[in-house]
Amino acid sequence: MPGASSAREPLIMTSQGEHSQLVIEEESNLEETEDVGCRRRCPKILIAFIAIYLVILVLFLGVAVKLRKTSAYPHVIVIIVDDLGWNDVEWNDPDMRTPTLKALLENGVLLNNSYAHPFDSPSRAATFTGMYPFHMGLQHERMDPYTPTFLPDNFAMLPAHLKKLSYKTYLVGKWHLGFCDWKYTPVKRGFDSFTGFYTDHLDYYTHRDAKGHYDFRTGEMVDFEAEGTHSTNVIVGRAGDIIRNHEVAVPLFLVISFQAVHSPVQVPQNYLNETCAHINDTSRRAMCAMAAMMDEGIANVTSKLRDKNMLGNSVIIVTSDNGGVTAQGSSNGPFRGENGELYEGGTRVMSLVASEYYLSSKGYTYNGLFHQVDWFPTIVSITGTPIPKDLDGLNHWHALSTDGPSPRSEVVYNIDETYNNAAIRIDDFKLIEGSPNFTHPGHPGHTQAPQLYDLSSDPGETNNLAEAMPEKLEYLRSRLESQRKSLVPAVDKGKAIASDPSLWNNIWSPGWC
C-alpha cells in the first residue's frame, strides 16, 4: 500500500535509505542462513541432549532399584561362641589363629568390659530378653535337659520383637533354653526358622550325647542329614543357605550359635597339624584348632553376605556366652577363674560389634561397662524404633558408634539364693559374697567372707580390700541388697521321667511337660 513501509524496512529512514535497506536485507539473509544452519545442527544437539538425559535417567533408576533392594533396617548377625576364653583370640594371644575376628575389628569396636552370666543357659536368656537371669528365676546353672526348665514365656524375646519390624528371624545352632513343651522351642519363641540342637555336651559329628541320644532338628523335624558332619560345618553351611536364599529387601536377623569351642574337643586334623602345629601344649593346640575352625566358619558367613550385597548394610555382633574352661585348653588370663565362676575369668567375655556403615567410630576399644542384657535394647536402637520398657538392659548404640561414655556404671554378675552367692561391680570396684565357684553352703571351699577388688589396678582379683575399705564394701553391699529384693526364686523342678530320650526313640524331644 502507498505510504506503508515494507516489513523489511526500518521504522526510520535515513538519507541513505537504499543503503540501509540493503543492510537490513543482508542481515535478514544472514538470519535466514542461521535458521537453516540451526535446522541442520539443532536436531543433532537435541538428540545428544536427549541421549545424555537418558543415560542419567538409566543410572538414576539403577541406583533407585538398588536402593529398593536394600533393607530399610540393617541386617543383624549375632554370633555366639560357646565357652571362648579371654585369651582364645589372637589379639590377646598371638599363638591363636582367629584372623577373621581380628579383621572384623577394622570396621568394628572391641568391648573391653563385656560381662555375661558364668553359665550358658542364663547367659543366653539374658541376651535374648534383656533381663538379668535372677529376674527370671534362671540364675541357677545351666538347664538340665532332663528337667522341665525353660525360658518363661512371659518374657518377650528379641526375635519376636524384631518380627514386628518385618525382620525374618533365624537361629542356627545351639538353643539350650528349654524344650520340654513345643511352646518353649525356638520356632514358638520368635524365630521363623530353627536348625540346630536343644541341649549341649554333644558329639560334634554324631550329634548325640554320651548315651547315644540324638539332638539335631530343622524346624520341628528331626534332621538326620547332619549326622556325620562336624557341627561347625553344618551350622556354617545352613547359615550360608539362609543368606543365599534371603530376599535382600527384607531385614535379616540371623543368630549363629556355635557348639564350638565347648567340649568335647573334636576338630579335623588339618587344624591341629597345620594351622596350630606351632603350639607344643596338646590341650592348648586343640583349643587353637577349635577356635581357628570356628573363625574360618565366620569368614565363610561374611563372604556369603558380601556375595549377596548385604555386608555393607549389616551389623555383626560376636560374643562368647561365658568364660573358657581351662581343663579344655582355654585361657582366661590375666583374669582369675573360669567358666562357672563369679571371678572375671568366668564372666568377662570377648565381645565385638562390626559394621561398614552404621558405626561412626570404628577400630577402637570400648572400655565402658556392658552386660549381655544390653544387646537387646542396643540392637533395637540400631533400627531407630522405640525400645521396650522395663528391661534390665541399657542402650549402648550411641556410645558404641561414637566412642562415647557408657550408660552403665553397675553390673550384677548374679544373685543365686541356692548357692548363696552373688557379685556386683560398680565402676571399678567389685564385690563377691559367698563362694565364687558355686559350691553349696557347708561344702568344702564355700566361704561367706566378702571379697572386694579394685579391678582398675587388680584385674586378677588377688588383693582383697574388704577390710581396708569398709565404706566401699558397705556401699556395694547396699546396692547388692537392693537388687536382691527383686530376685525371682530359681526354678528347680527336679528330673522328669518322661524326659528320658529312650522313651522317644533315643531322640531329645519336646512334649513331656
Coordinates of C-alpha atoms in Angstrom, one line a residue, residues 368-370 394 405-411 427:
G368 CA 32.5 -48.8 79.1
L369 CA 30.7 -51.4 81.2
F370 CA 28.5 -53.7 79.2
L394 CA 20.7 -50.4 78.5
P405 CA 30.7 -42.8 77.5
S406 CA 28.9 -46.0 78.6
P407 CA 25.3 -45.5 80.0
R408 CA 26.1 -48.3 82.5
S409 CA 28.0 -47.9 85.8
E410 CA 26.8 -51.1 87.5
V411 CA 26.8 -54.7 86.6
D427 CA 32.6 -48.5 88.3

